[in-house]
Coordinates of N, CA and C in Angstrom, one line a residue:
M1 N -3.9 8.2 -19.8 CA -3.1 7.0 -19.7 C -3.9 5.9 -19.0
T2 N -3.8 4.7 -19.5 CA -4.5 3.5 -18.9 C -3.6 2.9 -17.9
I3 N -4.2 2.6 -16.7 CA -3.4 2.0 -15.6 C -3.6 0.5 -15.8
R4 N -2.5 -0.2 -16.0 CA -2.5 -1.7 -16.2 C -2.3 -2.3 -14.8
V5 N -3.3 -3.3 -14.5 CA -3.3 -3.9 -13.2 C -3.2 -5.4 -13.3
L6 N -2.4 -6.0 -12.5 CA -2.3 -7.5 -12.3 C -2.9 -7.8 -11.0
I7 N -3.8 -8.8 -10.9 CA -4.4 -9.3 -9.7 C -3.8 -10.6 -9.3
V8 N -3.3 -10.7 -8.0 CA -2.7 -11.9 -7.5 C -3.4 -12.3 -6.3
D9 N -4.2 -13.4 -6.3 CA -5.0 -13.9 -5.2 C -5.4 -15.3 -5.4
D10 N -5.3 -16.1 -4.4 CA -5.6 -17.6 -4.6 C -7.1 -17.9 -4.7
Q11 N -7.9 -16.9 -4.4 CA -9.4 -17.2 -4.5 C -9.9 -16.6 -5.8
A12 N -10.5 -17.5 -6.6 CA -11.0 -17.1 -8.0 C -12.1 -16.0 -7.9
L13 N -13.0 -16.2 -6.9 CA -14.0 -15.2 -6.8 C -13.5 -13.8 -6.4
V14 N -12.5 -13.8 -5.6 CA -11.9 -12.5 -5.2 C -11.3 -11.8 -6.4
R15 N -10.6 -12.6 -7.2 CA -10.0 -12.1 -8.4 C -11.0 -11.6 -9.4
A16 N -12.1 -12.4 -9.6 CA -13.1 -12.0 -10.5 C -13.8 -10.7 -10.0
G17 N -14.1 -10.6 -8.7 CA -14.8 -9.4 -8.2 C -14.0 -8.2 -8.4
F18 N -12.7 -8.2 -8.1 CA -11.9 -7.0 -8.2 C -11.7 -6.7 -9.7
A19 N -11.6 -7.7 -10.6 CA -11.4 -7.5 -12.0 C -12.7 -6.8 -12.6
A20 N -13.8 -7.3 -12.1 CA -15.1 -6.7 -12.6 C -15.2 -5.2 -12.3
I21 N -14.8 -4.9 -11.0 CA -14.8 -3.5 -10.6 C -13.9 -2.6 -11.4
L22 N -12.6 -3.1 -11.5 CA -11.6 -2.3 -12.2 C -11.8 -2.2 -13.7
N23 N -12.3 -3.2 -14.3 CA -12.5 -3.1 -15.8 C -13.7 -2.2 -16.2
L24 N -14.5 -1.8 -15.2 CA -15.6 -0.9 -15.6 C -15.0 0.5 -15.7
E25 N -13.8 0.8 -15.3 CA -13.3 2.1 -15.3 C -12.5 2.4 -16.6
P26 N -12.8 3.5 -17.3 CA -12.2 3.7 -18.6 C -10.6 3.9 -18.6
D27 N -10.1 4.2 -17.4 CA -8.7 4.5 -17.3 C -7.9 3.3 -16.6
I28 N -8.6 2.2 -16.4 CA -8.0 1.0 -15.8 C -8.2 -0.2 -16.6
E29 N -7.2 -1.1 -16.7 CA -7.3 -2.3 -17.5 C -6.7 -3.4 -16.7
V30 N -7.4 -4.5 -16.4 CA -6.8 -5.7 -15.8 C -6.1 -6.5 -16.9
V31 N -4.8 -6.6 -16.8 CA -4.0 -7.3 -17.8 C -3.7 -8.8 -17.4
G32 N -4.0 -9.2 -16.2 CA -3.8 -10.6 -15.8 C -4.3 -10.9 -14.5
E33 N -4.5 -12.2 -14.2 CA -5.0 -12.7 -12.9 C -4.2 -14.0 -12.7
V34 N -3.6 -14.1 -11.5 CA -2.9 -15.3 -11.1 C -3.2 -15.7 -9.7
A35 N -3.1 -17.0 -9.4 CA -3.5 -17.5 -8.1 C -2.4 -17.7 -7.1
D36 N -1.2 -17.5 -7.5 CA 0.0 -17.8 -6.6 C 1.1 -16.8 -6.8
G37 N 1.7 -16.4 -5.7 CA 2.8 -15.5 -5.7 C 3.9 -15.9 -6.6
S38 N 4.1 -17.2 -6.8 CA 5.2 -17.7 -7.7 C 5.0 -17.3 -9.1
E39 N 3.7 -17.2 -9.5 CA 3.3 -16.9 -10.9 C 3.4 -15.4 -11.1
A40 N 3.4 -14.6 -10.1 CA 3.2 -13.1 -10.2 C 4.4 -12.5 -11.0
L41 N 5.6 -12.9 -10.7 CA 6.8 -12.4 -11.4 C 6.8 -12.7 -12.9
Q42 N 6.5 -13.9 -13.2 CA 6.5 -14.3 -14.6 C 5.4 -13.6 -15.4
V43 N 4.2 -13.5 -14.9 CA 3.1 -12.8 -15.6 C 3.4 -11.3 -15.6
A44 N 4.0 -10.7 -14.5 CA 4.3 -9.3 -14.5 C 5.3 -9.0 -15.6
R45 N 6.3 -9.8 -15.8 CA 7.2 -9.6 -16.9 C 6.6 -9.6 -18.2
A46 N 5.6 -10.5 -18.4 CA 4.9 -10.6 -19.7 C 3.9 -9.5 -20.0
T47 N 3.3 -9.0 -18.9 CA 2.2 -8.0 -19.1 C 2.6 -6.6 -18.7
S48 N 3.7 -6.4 -18.0 CA 4.1 -5.0 -17.6 C 3.1 -4.2 -16.9
P49 N 2.5 -4.7 -15.8 CA 1.5 -3.9 -15.1 C 2.1 -2.7 -14.4
D50 N 1.3 -1.7 -14.2 CA 1.7 -0.5 -13.4 C 1.5 -0.8 -12.0
V51 N 0.4 -1.5 -11.7 CA 0.0 -1.8 -10.3 C -0.3 -3.3 -10.2
V52 N 0.2 -3.9 -9.1 CA -0.1 -5.3 -8.8 C -1.0 -5.3 -7.5
L53 N -2.2 -5.8 -7.6 CA -3.0 -6.1 -6.4 C -2.6 -7.4 -5.9
M54 N -2.1 -7.5 -4.7 CA -1.5 -8.7 -4.1 C -2.1 -9.1 -2.8
D55 N -2.6 -10.4 -2.8 CA -3.0 -11.0 -1.5 C -1.8 -11.2 -0.7
I56 N -1.9 -11.0 0.6 CA -0.7 -11.1 1.5 C -0.4 -12.6 1.9
R57 N -1.5 -13.4 1.9 CA -1.4 -14.8 2.3 C -1.9 -15.7 1.3
M58 N -1.0 -16.5 0.7 CA -1.4 -17.4 -0.4 C -0.6 -18.7 -0.2
P59 N -1.1 -19.8 -0.7 CA -0.3 -21.1 -0.7 C 0.9 -20.9 -1.6
G60 N 2.0 -21.6 -1.2 CA 3.2 -21.5 -2.0 C 3.9 -20.2 -1.6
T61 N 4.3 -19.4 -2.6 CA 4.9 -18.1 -2.4 C 3.9 -17.1 -1.9
D62 N 4.1 -16.6 -0.7 CA 3.2 -15.6 -0.1 C 3.4 -14.2 -0.7
G63 N 2.5 -13.3 -0.3 CA 2.6 -12.0 -0.9 C 3.8 -11.2 -0.5
I64 N 4.3 -11.4 0.7 CA 5.5 -10.7 1.1 C 6.7 -11.1 0.3
A65 N 6.9 -12.4 0.1 CA 8.0 -12.8 -0.8 C 7.8 -12.4 -2.2
A66 N 6.6 -12.4 -2.7 CA 6.3 -12.0 -4.1 C 6.6 -10.5 -4.3
I67 N 6.3 -9.7 -3.3 CA 6.6 -8.3 -3.4 C 8.1 -8.1 -3.6
R68 N 8.9 -8.7 -2.8 CA 10.4 -8.6 -2.9 C 10.9 -9.0 -4.3
A69 N 10.3 -10.1 -4.8 CA 10.7 -10.6 -6.1 C 10.3 -9.6 -7.2
L70 N 9.1 -9.1 -7.1 CA 8.6 -8.2 -8.1 C 9.5 -6.9 -8.1
L71 N 9.7 -6.3 -7.0 CA 10.5 -5.1 -6.9 C 11.9 -5.2 -7.3
E72 N 12.5 -6.4 -7.1 CA 13.9 -6.7 -7.5 C 14.0 -7.1 -8.9
H73 N 13.1 -8.0 -9.4 CA 13.3 -8.6 -10.7 C 12.2 -8.3 -11.7
G74 N 11.1 -7.6 -11.3 CA 10.0 -7.3 -12.1 C 10.2 -6.1 -13.0
P75 N 9.1 -5.7 -13.7 CA 9.2 -4.5 -14.6 C 9.6 -3.3 -13.8
V76 N 10.3 -2.4 -14.4 CA 10.7 -1.2 -13.8 C 9.5 -0.3 -13.5
G77 N 9.4 0.2 -12.3 CA 8.4 1.1 -11.9 C 7.1 0.4 -11.4
V78 N 7.1 -0.9 -11.4 CA 5.9 -1.6 -10.9 C 5.6 -1.3 -9.4
R79 N 4.4 -1.1 -9.0 CA 4.0 -0.8 -7.7 C 3.1 -1.9 -7.1
V80 N 3.1 -2.2 -5.9 CA 2.3 -3.2 -5.3 C 1.4 -2.7 -4.2
L81 N 0.1 -3.0 -4.4 CA -0.9 -2.7 -3.4 C -1.5 -3.9 -2.8
M82 N -1.2 -4.1 -1.5 CA -1.6 -5.3 -0.8 C -3.1 -5.3 -0.5
L83 N -3.7 -6.5 -0.6 CA -5.1 -6.7 -0.2 C -5.1 -7.9 0.7
T84 N -5.8 -7.8 1.8 CA -5.9 -8.9 2.8 C -7.1 -8.8 3.7
T85 N -7.5 -9.9 4.3 CA -8.6 -9.9 5.3 C -8.1 -9.6 6.7
F86 N -6.7 -9.5 6.8 CA -6.1 -9.3 8.1 C -5.7 -7.9 8.4
D87 N -5.9 -7.4 9.6 CA -5.5 -6.1 9.9 C -4.5 -6.0 11.1
L88 N -3.9 -7.1 11.3 CA -2.9 -7.2 12.4 C -1.6 -6.4 12.0
D89 N -1.0 -5.8 13.1 CA 0.2 -5.0 12.8 C 1.2 -5.7 12.0
E90 N 1.5 -7.0 12.4 CA 2.6 -7.6 11.7 C 2.5 -7.7 10.2
Y91 N 1.3 -7.9 9.7 CA 1.1 -7.9 8.3 C 1.3 -6.5 7.6
L92 N 0.7 -5.5 8.3 CA 0.9 -4.2 7.8 C 2.4 -3.8 7.7
Y93 N 3.1 -4.0 8.8 CA 4.5 -3.7 8.8 C 5.4 -4.5 7.9
E94 N 5.1 -5.8 7.8 CA 5.9 -6.6 6.9 C 5.6 -6.2 5.4
A95 N 4.4 -5.9 5.0 CA 4.1 -5.4 3.7 C 4.9 -4.1 3.3
L96 N 4.9 -3.2 4.3 CA 5.5 -1.9 4.0 C 7.1 -2.1 4.0
R97 N 7.6 -3.0 4.9 CA 9.0 -3.2 4.9 C 9.4 -3.9 3.6
A98 N 8.6 -4.7 3.0 CA 8.9 -5.4 1.8 C 8.9 -4.5 0.6
G99 N 8.3 -3.3 0.7 CA 8.3 -2.3 -0.4 C 6.9 -2.0 -0.9
A100 N 5.8 -2.5 -0.3 CA 4.5 -2.2 -0.8 C 4.2 -0.7 -0.8
S101 N 3.4 -0.3 -1.8 CA 3.1 1.1 -1.9 C 1.7 1.4 -1.2
G102 N 1.0 0.4 -0.8 CA -0.3 0.5 -0.1 C -0.7 -0.7 0.5
F103 N -1.8 -0.6 1.3 CA -2.3 -1.8 2.1 C -3.7 -1.5 2.4
L104 N -4.6 -2.4 1.8 CA -6.0 -2.3 1.9 C -6.6 -3.6 2.4
L105 N -7.7 -3.5 3.2 CA -8.4 -4.7 3.6 C -9.3 -5.1 2.4
K106 N -9.6 -6.4 2.3 CA -10.4 -6.9 1.2 C -11.8 -6.4 1.2
D107 N -12.3 -5.9 2.3 CA -13.7 -5.4 2.3 C -13.7 -3.9 1.9
V108 N -12.7 -3.5 1.3 CA -12.5 -2.1 0.9 C -13.7 -1.6 0.0
P109 N -14.3 -0.4 0.3 CA -15.3 0.1 -0.6 C -14.8 0.3 -2.0
R110 N -15.7 0.2 -2.9 CA -15.3 0.3 -4.3 C -14.6 1.6 -4.6
H111 N -15.1 2.7 -4.1 CA -14.5 4.0 -4.4 C -13.1 4.1 -3.8
Q112 N -12.9 3.5 -2.6 CA -11.6 3.5 -2.0 C -10.6 2.7 -2.8
L113 N -11.0 1.5 -3.3 CA -10.2 0.7 -4.1 C -9.7 1.4 -5.4
L114 N -10.6 2.0 -6.0 CA -10.3 2.8 -7.3 C -9.4 3.9 -7.0
A115 N -9.7 4.7 -5.9 CA -8.8 5.8 -5.6 C -7.4 5.3 -5.2
S116 N -7.3 4.2 -4.5 CA -6.0 3.7 -4.1 C -5.2 3.2 -5.3
V117 N -5.8 2.5 -6.3 CA -5.1 2.1 -7.5 C -4.6 3.3 -8.2
R118 N -5.4 4.3 -8.4 CA -5.0 5.5 -9.1 C -3.8 6.2 -8.4
A119 N -3.9 6.3 -7.0 CA -2.9 6.9 -6.3 C -1.6 6.2 -6.4
V120 N -1.6 4.9 -6.2 CA -0.4 4.1 -6.3 C 0.2 4.2 -7.7
A121 N -0.6 4.2 -8.7 CA -0.1 4.2 -10.1 C 0.7 5.5 -10.3
T122 N 0.4 6.6 -9.6 CA 1.1 7.9 -9.8 C 2.3 8.0 -8.9
G123 N 2.6 6.9 -8.2 CA 3.8 7.0 -7.3 C 3.5 7.4 -5.9
D124 N 2.2 7.5 -5.5 CA 1.9 7.9 -4.2 C 1.8 6.6 -3.3
A125 N 1.6 6.8 -2.0 CA 1.4 5.7 -1.1 C 0.0 5.8 -0.5
T126 N -0.6 4.7 -0.1 CA -2.0 4.7 0.4 C -2.2 3.7 1.4
L127 N -3.0 4.0 2.5 CA -3.3 3.0 3.5 C -4.8 3.1 3.8
A128 N -5.5 2.0 4.1 CA -6.8 2.1 4.6 C -6.9 2.9 5.8
P129 N -8.0 3.7 6.0 CA -8.1 4.6 7.2 C -7.8 3.9 8.5
A130 N -8.4 2.7 8.7 CA -8.2 2.0 9.9 C -6.7 1.7 10.2
L131 N -6.0 1.3 9.1 CA -4.6 1.0 9.2 C -3.8 2.3 9.4
L132 N -4.2 3.4 8.8 CA -3.5 4.6 9.0 C -3.6 5.0 10.5
R133 N -4.8 4.8 11.1 CA -5.0 5.1 12.5 C -4.0 4.3 13.3
R134 N -3.8 3.1 12.9 CA -2.9 2.2 13.7 C -1.5 2.8 13.7
L135 N -1.0 3.3 12.5 CA 0.3 3.9 12.4 C 0.3 5.1 13.3
V136 N -0.7 5.9 13.2 CA -0.8 7.2 14.0 C -0.7 6.9 15.5
D137 N -1.4 5.8 15.9 CA -1.4 5.5 17.4 C 0.0 5.1 17.8
D138 N 0.7 4.3 17.0 CA 2.1 3.9 17.3 C 2.9 5.2 17.4
W139 N 2.8 6.1 16.5 CA 3.6 7.3 16.4 C 3.3 8.1 17.7
L140 N 2.1 8.3 18.0 CA 1.7 9.1 19.2 C 2.3 8.5 20.5
Q141 N 2.5 7.2 20.5 CA 3.0 6.6 21.8 C 4.5 6.8 21.9
Q142 N 5.2 7.3 20.9 CA 6.7 7.5 21.0 C 7.0 8.8 21.8
P143 N 8.1 8.8 22.6 CA 8.4 10.0 23.4 C 8.7 11.1 22.4
R144 N 8.1 12.3 22.8 CA 8.3 13.5 22.0 C 9.7 13.9 22.0
G145 N 10.3 14.1 20.8 CA 11.6 14.6 20.7 C 12.7 13.6 20.9
G146 N 12.2 12.3 21.1 CA 13.1 11.2 21.4 C 13.6 10.6 20.1
A147 N 14.5 9.6 20.3 CA 15.1 8.9 19.2 C 14.5 7.5 19.0
G148 N 13.3 7.3 19.7 CA 12.7 6.0 19.6 C 12.2 5.7 18.2
T149 N 12.0 4.4 17.9 CA 11.5 4.0 16.6 C 10.1 3.7 16.6
T150 N 9.4 3.9 15.5 CA 8.0 3.6 15.3 C 8.0 2.5 14.2
P151 N 7.6 1.3 14.5 CA 7.6 0.2 13.6 C 7.0 0.5 12.2
G152 N 5.8 1.1 12.3 CA 5.1 1.4 11.1 C 5.8 2.5 10.2
V153 N 6.4 3.5 10.9 CA 7.0 4.5 10.2 C 8.3 4.0 9.6
D154 N 9.1 3.2 10.4 CA 10.3 2.7 9.9 C 10.1 1.8 8.7
A155 N 8.9 1.2 8.7 CA 8.5 0.2 7.6 C 8.3 0.9 6.3
L156 N 8.1 2.2 6.3 CA 7.8 2.9 5.0 C 9.1 3.1 4.2
T157 N 9.4 2.1 3.4 CA 10.7 2.1 2.7 C 10.7 3.2 1.6
A158 N 11.9 3.6 1.1 CA 12.0 4.6 0.1 C 11.2 4.2 -1.1
R159 N 11.3 3.0 -1.6 CA 10.7 2.6 -2.8 C 9.2 2.5 -2.6
G160 N 8.8 2.0 -1.4 CA 7.3 1.8 -1.1 C 6.6 3.1 -0.9
T161 N 7.3 4.2 -0.7 CA 6.7 5.5 -0.5 C 7.2 6.5 -1.5
R162 N 7.6 6.1 -2.7 CA 8.0 7.0 -3.7 C 6.9 7.9 -4.0
G163 N 7.2 9.2 -4.1 CA 6.2 10.2 -4.4 C 5.6 10.8 -3.2
V164 N 5.8 10.3 -2.0 CA 5.4 10.9 -0.8 C 6.3 12.0 -0.4
R165 N 5.8 13.2 -0.2 CA 6.6 14.3 0.2 C 5.9 15.1 1.4
A166 N 6.7 15.6 2.2 CA 6.2 16.4 3.3 C 6.5 17.9 3.1
D167 N 5.6 18.8 3.6 CA 5.8 20.2 3.4 C 6.8 20.8 4.3
G168 N 7.0 20.2 5.5 CA 8.0 20.8 6.4 C 9.4 20.4 6.2
A169 N 10.3 21.0 6.9 CA 11.7 20.7 6.8 C 12.3 20.7 8.2
G170 N 13.5 20.1 8.3 CA 14.2 20.1 9.6 C 13.9 19.0 10.5
T171 N 13.1 18.0 10.0 CA 12.8 16.8 10.8 C 13.4 15.6 10.1
D172 N 13.5 14.5 10.8 CA 14.1 13.3 10.2 C 13.2 12.7 9.2
E173 N 13.7 11.8 8.4 CA 13.0 11.2 7.2 C 11.8 10.5 7.7
R174 N 11.8 9.8 8.8 CA 10.7 9.1 9.3 C 9.5 10.0 9.6
G175 N 9.8 11.1 10.2 CA 8.8 12.1 10.5 C 8.2 12.7 9.2
D176 N 9.0 13.0 8.2 CA 8.5 13.5 7.0 C 7.6 12.6 6.3
R177 N 7.9 11.3 6.3 CA 7.1 10.3 5.6 C 5.7 10.2 6.3
L178 N 5.7 10.1 7.6 CA 4.5 10.0 8.4 C 3.7 11.2 8.2
R179 N 4.3 12.4 8.2 CA 3.5 13.7 8.0 C 2.8 13.6 6.7
A180 N 3.4 13.1 5.7 CA 2.8 13.1 4.4 C 1.6 12.2 4.4
L181 N 1.7 11.0 5.1 CA 0.6 10.1 5.2 C -0.5 10.8 6.0
L182 N -0.2 11.5 7.1 CA -1.2 12.2 7.9 C -1.9 13.2 7.1
E183 N -1.2 13.9 6.2 CA -1.9 14.9 5.4 C -3.0 14.3 4.6
R184 N -2.7 13.1 4.0 CA -3.7 12.4 3.2 C -4.7 11.8 4.1
G185 N -4.3 11.5 5.3 CA -5.3 10.9 6.3 C -6.3 11.9 6.7
D186 N -6.0 13.2 6.7 CA -7.0 14.2 7.0 C -8.2 14.1 6.1
R187 N -8.0 13.7 4.9 CA -9.1 13.6 4.0 C -9.8 12.2 4.1
A188 N -8.9 11.2 4.5 CA -9.5 9.8 4.6 C -10.3 9.6 5.8
H189 N -9.9 10.3 6.9 CA -10.5 10.1 8.2 C -10.4 11.3 9.0
P190 N -11.5 11.9 9.4 CA -11.5 13.2 10.1 C -10.8 13.2 11.4
R191 N -10.7 12.0 12.1 CA -10.0 12.0 13.4 C -8.5 12.1 13.3
V192 N -7.9 11.9 12.1 CA -6.5 12.0 12.0 C -6.0 13.4 12.3
A193 N -6.8 14.4 11.8 CA -6.3 15.8 12.1 C -6.3 16.1 13.6
D194 N -7.2 15.6 14.4 CA -7.2 15.7 15.8 C -5.9 15.1 16.4
L195 N -5.6 13.9 15.9 CA -4.4 13.2 16.4 C -3.1 14.0 16.1
R196 N -3.1 14.6 14.9 CA -1.9 15.4 14.5 C -1.8 16.5 15.5
Q197 N -2.9 17.2 15.8 CA -2.8 18.4 16.7 C -2.4 18.0 18.1
A198 N -2.9 16.8 18.5 CA -2.5 16.3 19.9 C -1.1 16.0 20.0
R199 N -0.5 15.5 18.9 CA 0.9 15.2 18.9 C 1.8 16.5 19.0
C200 N 1.3 17.6 18.3 CA 2.1 18.8 18.3 C 1.8 19.7 19.5
A201 N 0.8 19.4 20.3 CA 0.5 20.2 21.4 C 1.5 20.2 22.5

């Protein structure tokens, strides 16, 4: 199955760069490129992408507003993978709260970009290793066994993490979702396993 991708970024060189990488893959096709979030919904309706690569900060309609519009009014099953030069908590959490299925920095290595597009297309969730560590750090700071909230975990909406499943049972939904991310994080970054063990100790 070919993964159809729409690229939304206000910088033409960024769009061209990602398109060149993606179009080299036999199972991925870039079906459109737009420069503004306000165009994303219209083009998505016309091209029916499986995955939208979305810049989080653009003139006019920004990526956060565009995510909400796409998930509410766009093609059924479309998934959004955020791309940004920013790694601040507020952007990560806002993107996840809005329903994004993944969040990557724009300097993402080629192999990680391709793996993330494929993962999101199958309904999985993905985060850059550095951003995953940020979520883990927030989680580790919460009182053990308490009812405190973790912003990054709360931000993992049901739609944004469709396909994410945990092996354990008997814990709340937030813990299940983070556990699933941590399991993938073991492969993405070796330090995550140590952090998981520290939490359970």
